[in-house]
Tab-separated table of C-alpha atoms and ligand atoms in Angstrom:
chain	number	residue	atom	x	y	z
A	9	UNK	CA	-15.086	14.622	97.513
A	10	UNK	CA	-17.277	11.604	97.187
A	11	UNK	CA	-17.009	12.036	93.471
A	12	UNK	CA	-13.212	12.069	93.654
A	13	UNK	CA	-13.093	8.879	95.718
A	14	UNK	CA	-15.468	7.301	93.275
A	15	UNK	CA	-13.275	8.258	90.342
A	16	UNK	CA	-10.119	6.967	92.102
A	17	UNK	CA	-12.053	3.784	92.799
A	18	UNK	CA	-13.136	3.556	89.182
A	19	UNK	CA	-9.604	4.190	87.968
A	20	UNK	CA	-8.320	1.427	90.261
A	21	UNK	CA	-11.016	-0.914	88.971
A	22	UNK	CA	-10.051	-0.055	85.445
A	23	UNK	CA	-6.399	-0.832	86.142
A	24	UNK	CA	-7.348	-4.085	87.805
A	25	UNK	CA	-9.597	-4.820	84.873
A	26	UNK	CA	-6.802	-4.127	82.457
A	27	UNK	CA	-4.313	-6.329	84.241
A	28	UNK	CA	-6.933	-9.069	84.487
A	29	UNK	CA	-7.375	-8.676	80.768
A	30	UNK	CA	-3.672	-9.024	80.320
A	31	UNK	CA	-3.504	-12.291	82.261
A	32	UNK	CA	-6.476	-13.508	80.221
A	33	UNK	CA	-4.350	-13.091	77.117
A	34	UNK	CA	-1.784	-15.620	78.299
A	35	UNK	CA	-1.008	-17.940	75.424
A	36	UNK	CA	-0.431	-21.644	75.958
A	37	UNK	CA	0.390	-24.031	73.177
A	38	UNK	CA	1.411	-27.571	72.580
A	39	UNK	CA	2.150	-29.916	69.703
A	40	UNK	CA	1.125	-33.524	69.622
A	41	UNK	CA	1.457	-36.234	67.034
A	42	UNK	CA	-1.837	-38.054	66.634
A	43	UNK	CA	-4.035	-39.511	63.884
A	44	UNK	CA	-1.067	-39.591	61.559
A	45	UNK	CA	-0.440	-35.869	61.671
A	46	UNK	CA	1.081	-33.076	63.720
A	47	UNK	CA	-1.514	-31.175	65.725
A	48	UNK	CA	-0.964	-27.739	67.197
A	49	UNK	CA	-3.182	-26.648	70.035
A	50	UNK	CA	-3.142	-23.019	71.175
A	51	UNK	CA	-5.350	-21.552	73.887
A	52	UNK	CA	-5.585	-18.172	75.550
A	53	UNK	CA	-6.322	-17.224	79.122
A	54	UNK	CA	-5.637	-18.644	82.547
A	55	UNK	CA	-7.412	-21.938	81.818
A	56	UNK	CA	-5.500	-22.501	78.594
A	57	UNK	CA	-2.707	-24.739	79.767
A	58	UNK	CA	-4.909	-27.118	81.693
A	59	UNK	CA	-7.429	-27.201	78.852
A	60	UNK	CA	-4.747	-28.022	76.284
A	61	UNK	CA	-3.584	-30.891	78.414
A	62	UNK	CA	-7.125	-32.225	78.726
A	63	UNK	CA	-7.774	-31.770	74.997
A	64	UNK	CA	-4.534	-33.593	74.120
A	65	UNK	CA	-5.519	-36.497	76.339
A	66	UNK	CA	-8.942	-36.622	74.731
A	67	UNK	CA	-7.455	-36.638	71.210
A	68	UNK	CA	-5.021	-39.412	72.130
A	69	UNK	CA	-7.870	-41.442	73.626
A	70	UNK	CA	-9.953	-40.967	70.467
A	71	UNK	CA	-7.012	-41.979	68.317
A	72	UNK	CA	-6.792	-45.235	70.257
A	73	UNK	CA	-10.514	-45.805	69.744
A	74	UNK	CA	-10.578	-44.968	66.055
A	75	UNK	CA	-7.258	-46.110	64.590
A	76	UNK	CA	-7.688	-48.770	61.925
A	77	UNK	CA	-4.255	-50.243	62.651
A	78	UNK	CA	-4.235	-50.153	66.471
A	79	UNK	CA	-5.185	-53.587	67.760
A	80	UNK	CA	-6.964	-52.198	70.789
A	81	UNK	CA	-9.227	-49.831	68.874
A	82	UNK	CA	-12.996	-50.020	68.440
A	83	UNK	CA	-12.510	-49.946	64.666
A	84	UNK	CA	-10.056	-52.838	64.826
A	85	UNK	CA	-12.503	-54.851	66.943
A	86	UNK	CA	-15.351	-54.180	64.482
A	87	UNK	CA	-13.152	-55.184	61.521
A	88	UNK	CA	-11.969	-58.371	63.212
A	89	UNK	CA	-15.367	-59.530	64.444
A	90	UNK	CA	-16.210	-61.501	61.312
A	91	UNK	CA	-19.884	-60.577	61.192
A	92	UNK	CA	-20.552	-60.525	64.958
A	93	UNK	CA	-21.896	-57.644	67.021
A	94	UNK	CA	-19.156	-55.705	68.824
A	95	UNK	CA	-19.660	-53.487	71.884
A	96	UNK	CA	-18.058	-50.090	71.382
A	97	UNK	CA	-17.809	-46.762	73.191
A	98	UNK	CA	-20.500	-44.076	72.900
A	99	UNK	CA	-17.953	-41.927	71.039
A	100	UNK	CA	-17.655	-44.549	68.298
A	101	UNK	CA	-21.433	-44.945	68.142
A	102	UNK	CA	-21.765	-41.184	67.569
A	103	UNK	CA	-18.985	-41.101	64.990
A	104	UNK	CA	-20.411	-43.957	62.947
A	105	UNK	CA	-24.003	-42.737	63.275
A	106	UNK	CA	-23.000	-39.377	61.811
A	107	UNK	CA	-20.884	-41.063	59.134
A	108	UNK	CA	-23.777	-43.216	57.985
A	109	UNK	CA	-26.140	-40.241	57.719
A	110	UNK	CA	-23.592	-38.467	55.518
A	111	UNK	CA	-22.813	-41.583	53.508
A	112	UNK	CA	-26.499	-41.734	52.691
A	113	UNK	CA	-26.763	-38.034	51.950
A	114	UNK	CA	-23.726	-38.056	49.658
A	115	UNK	CA	-24.938	-41.193	47.837
A	116	UNK	CA	-21.914	-43.081	49.101
A	117	UNK	CA	-19.250	-40.539	48.070
A	118	UNK	CA	-18.265	-40.820	51.723
A	119	UNK	CA	-18.144	-44.472	52.614
A	120	UNK	CA	-16.257	-45.844	55.631
A	121	UNK	CA	-16.349	-49.322	54.050
A	122	UNK	CA	-14.019	-48.130	51.259
A	123	UNK	CA	-11.127	-49.260	53.447
A	124	UNK	CA	-10.102	-52.459	51.567
A	125	UNK	CA	-9.745	-50.363	48.407
A	126	UNK	CA	-7.724	-47.666	50.205
A	127	UNK	CA	-5.470	-50.413	51.551
A	128	UNK	CA	-5.093	-52.085	48.148
A	129	UNK	CA	-3.589	-48.848	46.851
A	130	UNK	CA	-1.176	-48.966	49.799
A	131	UNK	CA	-2.483	-45.911	51.581
A	132	UNK	CA	-2.462	-47.299	55.070
A	133	UNK	CA	0.548	-49.560	54.654
A	134	UNK	CA	2.859	-47.320	52.623
A	135	UNK	CA	3.189	-50.229	50.193
A	136	UNK	CA	2.013	-48.178	47.205
A	137	UNK	CA	0.825	-49.912	44.051
A	138	UNK	CA	-1.796	-49.665	41.322
A	139	UNK	CA	-4.259	-52.523	41.828
A	140	UNK	CA	-5.600	-54.343	38.796
A	141	UNK	CA	-9.126	-53.649	37.587
A	142	UNK	CA	-10.074	-57.188	38.503
A	143	UNK	CA	-8.844	-56.722	42.051
A	144	UNK	CA	-10.695	-53.411	42.391
A	145	UNK	CA	-13.912	-54.880	41.035
A	146	UNK	CA	-13.736	-57.696	43.582
A	147	UNK	CA	-12.980	-55.316	46.451
A	148	UNK	CA	-15.748	-52.912	45.441
A	149	UNK	CA	-18.306	-55.673	45.906
A	150	UNK	CA	-17.628	-55.360	49.621
A	151	UNK	CA	-17.980	-51.584	49.687
A	152	UNK	CA	-21.442	-50.798	50.990
A	153	UNK	CA	-22.099	-48.380	53.814
A	154	UNK	CA	-25.669	-49.626	54.138
A	155	UNK	CA	-24.305	-52.933	55.426
A	156	UNK	CA	-22.856	-51.223	58.515
A	157	UNK	CA	-25.280	-51.709	61.390
A	158	UNK	CA	-25.145	-49.334	64.343
A	159	UNK	CA	-27.276	-50.243	67.356
A	160	UNK	CA	-27.163	-46.931	69.235
A	161	UNK	CA	-29.152	-48.143	72.212
A	162	UNK	CA	-27.201	-51.348	72.635
A	163	UNK	CA	-23.929	-49.471	71.916
A	164	UNK	CA	-22.819	-52.077	69.433
A	165	UNK	CA	-21.831	-52.286	65.769
A	166	UNK	CA	-21.898	-55.082	63.233
A	167	UNK	CA	-20.485	-55.342	59.712
A	168	UNK	CA	-20.614	-58.341	57.371
A	169	UNK	CA	-17.717	-60.759	57.374
A	170	UNK	CA	-15.203	-59.487	54.834
A	171	UNK	CA	-16.267	-55.839	55.090
A	172	UNK	CA	-13.710	-53.485	56.669
A	173	UNK	CA	-14.226	-49.923	57.776
A	174	UNK	CA	-11.967	-46.938	58.341
A	175	UNK	CA	-12.823	-43.528	59.791
A	176	UNK	CA	-9.749	-41.698	58.474
A	177	UNK	CA	-11.950	-39.257	56.564
A	178	UNK	CA	-13.921	-38.143	59.611
A	179	UNK	CA	-11.913	-38.792	62.778
A	180	UNK	CA	-9.924	-35.562	62.928
A	181	UNK	CA	-12.982	-33.381	62.471
A	182	UNK	CA	-14.920	-35.195	65.168
A	183	UNK	CA	-11.909	-35.101	67.497
A	184	UNK	CA	-11.520	-31.359	66.878
A	185	UNK	CA	-15.162	-30.682	67.616
A	186	UNK	CA	-15.016	-32.707	70.847
A	187	UNK	CA	-11.722	-31.141	71.952
A	188	UNK	CA	-13.114	-27.650	71.353
A	189	UNK	CA	-16.231	-28.459	73.381
A	190	UNK	CA	-14.074	-29.785	76.205
A	191	UNK	CA	-12.070	-26.564	76.205
A	192	UNK	CA	-15.257	-24.505	76.358
A	193	UNK	CA	-16.440	-26.652	79.284
A	194	UNK	CA	-13.129	-25.948	81.023
A	195	UNK	CA	-13.674	-22.216	80.696
A	196	UNK	CA	-11.625	-21.394	77.583
A	197	UNK	CA	-13.047	-18.587	75.476
A	198	UNK	CA	-10.393	-18.376	72.787
A	199	UNK	CA	-8.357	-21.181	71.241
A	200	UNK	CA	-7.210	-22.493	67.898
A	201	UNK	CA	-6.840	-26.210	67.314
A	202	UNK	CA	-4.954	-27.159	64.174
A	203	UNK	CA	-5.444	-30.868	63.647
A	204	UNK	CA	-3.263	-31.302	60.597
A	205	UNK	CA	-5.137	-28.944	58.308
A	206	UNK	CA	-8.441	-29.268	60.132
A	207	UNK	CA	-8.781	-25.918	61.833
A	208	UNK	CA	-11.140	-25.838	64.777
A	209	UNK	CA	-11.374	-22.536	66.650
A	210	UNK	CA	-12.958	-21.818	69.994
A	211	UNK	CA	-14.555	-18.369	69.872
A	212	UNK	CA	-12.611	-15.510	68.315
A	213	UNK	CA	-9.068	-14.226	68.826
A	214	UNK	CA	-8.316	-12.834	72.291
A	215	UNK	CA	-8.524	-9.288	70.883
A	216	UNK	CA	-12.024	-9.983	69.613
A	217	UNK	CA	-11.108	-10.206	65.938
A	218	UNK	CA	-11.713	-13.151	63.605
A	219	UNK	CA	-9.188	-15.920	62.991
A	220	UNK	CA	-7.623	-15.992	59.563
A	221	UNK	CA	-7.209	-19.472	58.188
A	222	UNK	CA	-5.005	-20.015	55.160
A	223	UNK	CA	-6.143	-22.162	52.260
A	224	UNK	CA	-3.164	-23.805	50.590
A	225	UNK	CA	-2.261	-23.774	46.938
A	226	UNK	CA	-2.880	-27.390	45.949
A	227	UNK	CA	-0.079	-29.373	44.355
A	228	UNK	CA	2.566	-26.823	45.342
A	229	UNK	CA	5.990	-28.051	46.419
A	230	UNK	CA	6.091	-26.925	50.035
A	231	UNK	CA	3.402	-24.831	51.619
A	232	UNK	CA	2.008	-21.629	50.152
A	233	UNK	CA	-1.373	-19.992	50.461
A	234	UNK	CA	-3.791	-18.976	47.768
A	235	UNK	CA	-6.408	-17.472	50.025
A	236	UNK	CA	-7.552	-17.075	53.602
A	237	UNK	CA	-10.958	-17.222	55.172
A	238	UNK	CA	-11.999	-15.423	58.320
A	239	UNK	CA	-13.690	-17.435	61.011
A	240	UNK	CA	-15.415	-16.281	64.158
A	241	UNK	CA	-15.676	-19.790	65.563
A	242	UNK	CA	-16.565	-21.952	62.586
A	243	UNK	CA	-14.290	-24.881	61.737
A	244	UNK	CA	-12.324	-24.703	58.469
A	245	UNK	CA	-11.481	-28.114	57.042
A	246	UNK	CA	-9.697	-28.845	53.770
A	247	UNK	CA	-9.358	-32.057	51.784
A	248	UNK	CA	-7.068	-32.245	48.817
A	249	UNK	CA	-5.233	-34.838	46.827
A	250	UNK	CA	-1.944	-33.098	47.514
A	251	UNK	CA	-1.982	-34.098	51.185
A	252	UNK	CA	-1.222	-37.746	50.598
A	253	UNK	CA	-0.352	-39.398	47.304
A	254	UNK	CA	2.200	-41.437	45.442
A	255	UNK	CA	3.518	-41.262	41.908
A	256	UNK	CA	4.103	-44.161	39.579
A	257	UNK	CA	4.868	-44.088	35.878
A	258	UNK	CA	4.437	-40.334	35.857
A	259	UNK	CA	0.896	-40.535	37.248
A	260	UNK	CA	-0.126	-39.143	40.614
A	261	UNK	CA	-2.447	-41.312	42.695
A	262	UNK	CA	-4.149	-39.583	45.599
A	263	UNK	CA	-5.573	-40.973	48.846
A	264	UNK	CA	-9.207	-40.003	48.371
A	265	UNK	CA	-10.967	-42.811	46.541
A	266	UNK	CA	-14.141	-42.573	44.513
A	267	UNK	CA	-16.229	-45.520	45.768
A	268	UNK	CA	-17.975	-45.832	42.415
A	269	UNK	CA	-14.718	-46.577	40.549
A	270	UNK	CA	-12.236	-47.689	43.210
A	271	UNK	CA	-9.822	-45.166	41.663
A	272	UNK	CA	-8.530	-41.943	43.181
A	273	UNK	CA	-11.223	-39.267	42.889
A	274	UNK	CA	-11.090	-37.103	39.778
A	275	UNK	CA	-13.840	-34.582	40.027
A	276	UNK	CA	-12.137	-31.513	38.611
A	277	UNK	CA	-11.385	-30.122	42.075
A	278	UNK	CA	-7.914	-29.718	43.550
A	279	UNK	CA	-9.129	-28.913	47.030
A	280	UNK	CA	-12.328	-28.593	48.992
A	281	UNK	CA	-12.566	-26.401	52.077
A	282	UNK	CA	-15.686	-26.700	54.196
A	283	UNK	CA	-16.498	-24.047	56.799
A	284	UNK	CA	-19.127	-24.756	59.428
A	285	UNK	CA	-20.106	-24.858	63.086
A	286	UNK	CA	-19.665	-28.621	63.276
A	287	UNK	CA	-16.059	-29.613	62.580
A	288	UNK	CA	-17.082	-33.257	62.331
A	289	UNK	CA	-19.545	-32.467	59.554
A	290	UNK	CA	-16.916	-30.322	57.800
A	291	UNK	CA	-14.376	-33.153	57.740
A	292	UNK	CA	-16.868	-35.672	56.396
A	293	UNK	CA	-18.112	-33.246	53.765
A	294	UNK	CA	-14.673	-32.096	52.633
A	295	UNK	CA	-13.806	-35.662	51.682
A	296	UNK	CA	-17.230	-36.387	50.191
A	297	UNK	CA	-17.392	-33.201	48.102
A	298	UNK	CA	-13.867	-33.801	46.847
A	299	UNK	CA	-15.295	-37.010	45.371
A	300	UNK	CA	-18.628	-35.501	44.258
A	301	UNK	CA	-17.269	-32.444	42.461
A	302	UNK	CA	-18.511	-28.884	42.180
A	303	UNK	CA	-22.027	-29.372	40.897
A	304	UNK	CA	-23.122	-31.971	43.418
A	305	UNK	CA	-21.193	-30.212	46.196
A	306	UNK	CA	-22.950	-26.902	45.578
A	307	UNK	CA	-26.289	-28.725	45.394
A	308	UNK	CA	-25.587	-30.276	48.803
A	309	UNK	CA	-24.738	-26.790	50.119
A	310	UNK	CA	-28.114	-25.558	48.873
A	311	UNK	CA	-29.944	-28.541	50.344
A	312	UNK	CA	-28.364	-28.371	53.802
A	313	UNK	CA	-27.542	-24.716	54.352
A	314	UNK	CA	-25.393	-25.370	57.431
A	315	UNK	CA	-21.923	-24.966	55.907
A	316	UNK	CA	-19.998	-22.964	53.328
A	317	UNK	CA	-17.545	-24.041	50.659
A	318	UNK	CA	-14.348	-22.800	49.073
A	319	UNK	CA	-13.475	-24.967	46.096
A	320	UNK	CA	-10.220	-24.709	44.177
A	321	UNK	CA	-10.764	-26.020	40.675
A	322	UNK	CA	-8.140	-27.824	38.620
A	323	UNK	CA	-7.770	-24.677	36.485
A	324	UNK	CA	-6.776	-22.685	39.588
A	325	UNK	CA	-9.976	-20.670	39.843
A	326	UNK	CA	-12.031	-20.521	43.026
A	327	UNK	CA	-15.667	-20.989	43.851
A	328	UNK	CA	-17.018	-19.801	47.193
A	329	UNK	CA	-20.536	-20.062	48.485
A	330	UNK	CA	-22.302	-16.874	49.446
A	331	UNK	CA	-21.672	-17.154	53.179
A	332	UNK	CA	-17.933	-16.707	52.616
A	333	UNK	CA	-18.171	-13.789	50.223
A	334	UNK	CA	-17.243	-11.229	52.867
A	335	UNK	CA	-14.683	-13.351	54.676
A	336	UNK	CA	-12.474	-14.680	51.912
A	337	UNK	CA	-9.334	-12.854	50.817
A	338	UNK	CA	-6.710	-13.725	48.260
A	339	UNK	CA	-3.056	-14.034	49.253
A	340	UNK	CA	-0.471	-11.521	48.085
A	341	UNK	CA	0.479	-12.221	44.507
A	342	UNK	CA	-2.768	-14.091	43.772
A	343	UNK	CA	-5.077	-11.087	43.655
A	344	UNK	CA	-6.126	-11.750	40.067
A	345	UNK	CA	-7.373	-15.278	40.766
A	346	UNK	CA	-10.872	-15.710	39.386
A	347	UNK	CA	-13.504	-16.148	42.103
A	348	UNK	CA	-17.066	-17.251	41.394
A	349	UNK	CA	-19.735	-16.927	44.041
A	350	UNK	CA	-22.474	-19.535	44.385
A	351	UNK	CA	-25.775	-18.069	45.579
B	10	LIG	P1	-6.958	-36.085	55.471
B	10	LIG	O1	-7.047	-37.259	56.384
B	10	LIG	O2	-5.703	-36.013	54.677
B	10	LIG	O3	-7.297	-34.798	56.127
B	10	LIG	P2	-9.572	-36.689	54.404
B	10	LIG	O4	-10.296	-36.170	55.575
B	10	LIG	O5	-10.093	-36.271	53.088
B	10	LIG	O6	-8.052	-36.282	54.363
B	10	LIG	O7	-9.590	-38.259	54.532
B	10	LIG	C1	-8.933	-39.087	53.637
B	10	LIG	C2	-8.844	-40.490	54.188
B	10	LIG	O8	-10.138	-41.070	54.260
B	10	LIG	C3	-8.026	-41.406	53.329
B	10	LIG	O9	-6.682	-41.424	53.727
B	10	LIG	C4	-8.715	-42.755	53.517
B	10	LIG	O10	-8.249	-43.394	54.691
B	10	LIG	C5	-10.146	-42.398	53.719
B	10	LIG	N1	-10.931	-42.333	52.482
B	10	LIG	C6	-10.513	-42.183	51.197
B	10	LIG	N2	-11.556	-42.102	50.345
B	10	LIG	C7	-12.676	-42.169	51.106
B	10	LIG	C8	-14.075	-42.154	50.830
B	10	LIG	N3	-14.539	-42.004	49.594
B	10	LIG	N4	-14.920	-42.282	51.874
B	10	LIG	C9	-14.481	-42.444	53.128
B	10	LIG	N5	-13.183	-42.470	53.469
B	10	LIG	C10	-12.284	-42.338	52.469
B	11	LIG	MG1	-12.334	-35.541	55.686
């Protein structure tokens, strides 16, 4: 008898458990326009809706801190200070501290002070043009990440008069990482934040399986996928020339600039996808490795060991680092694409 009651009790618990599971699967999603792109936030479970709202607010706040064109932003204040120290938020201190470490580590392939060159090409204004060599040479004299001073204790930043910085290459990744952490703090166990191609998951899918993140075919009219990588929580961030560019005289000029030449990067890569725990690092590295090319990118992977790479070369072939070997799959119709594995 006791046994029977126990089994009825267990069955009831199981049912309750199942229905609780069901409510945990509730999907909430929202789209926001921020940092110059459409962002799609999806979260699962009872805390999802509230967490998405909080994450959206955080992203909007970060956009206002980090926009290069918004007159109230920290970046604007730094750029307008004409060589004076500027007090900024702890978030900006963190962002720039990380950026400077990576600028150093990538020998300046990532350089926030590239901004005047980016602007000369028209990338922030939409006023596209090919600057003269003379103009680029003059602007490049001002490009020097080592001249950016970050006083972490005093929460202030100083750049030389005439230098201008922009965090367009790193802001979305950092925002994604912070939004994901906020969601975790609010009790979310499963979410997918798509910040305009920067994919930042929280945990795994509600059914316990890995997320599948598509990697686009570069330079394709419209959107089509060449491959997908599985992620059980790591961010997947892609940089490619095809995301923003203009064409003039039959030549395509892309928005990622090589700070050594002042010209759009030409490293033999069409896209760089970086997969790692830290979405901020992934964003910075995807831009930097796009500039550095395969050899230096793979060397950096060997040196650091805290991220993986999927590179699409100009000839259409793929290179993945070892850590992705088991989690990369080719899209239908692209099964015969050549894949090399870096070990
Ligand atoms: P997206 O913003 O399209 O995801 P990225 O993360 O690669 O692409 O960032 C590109 C942006 O970063 C450019 O639009 C420009 O504002 C800025 N940028 C371009 N070249 C560099 C560079 N070498 N270092 C730092 N920032 C750069
Ligand atoms: Mg980037």
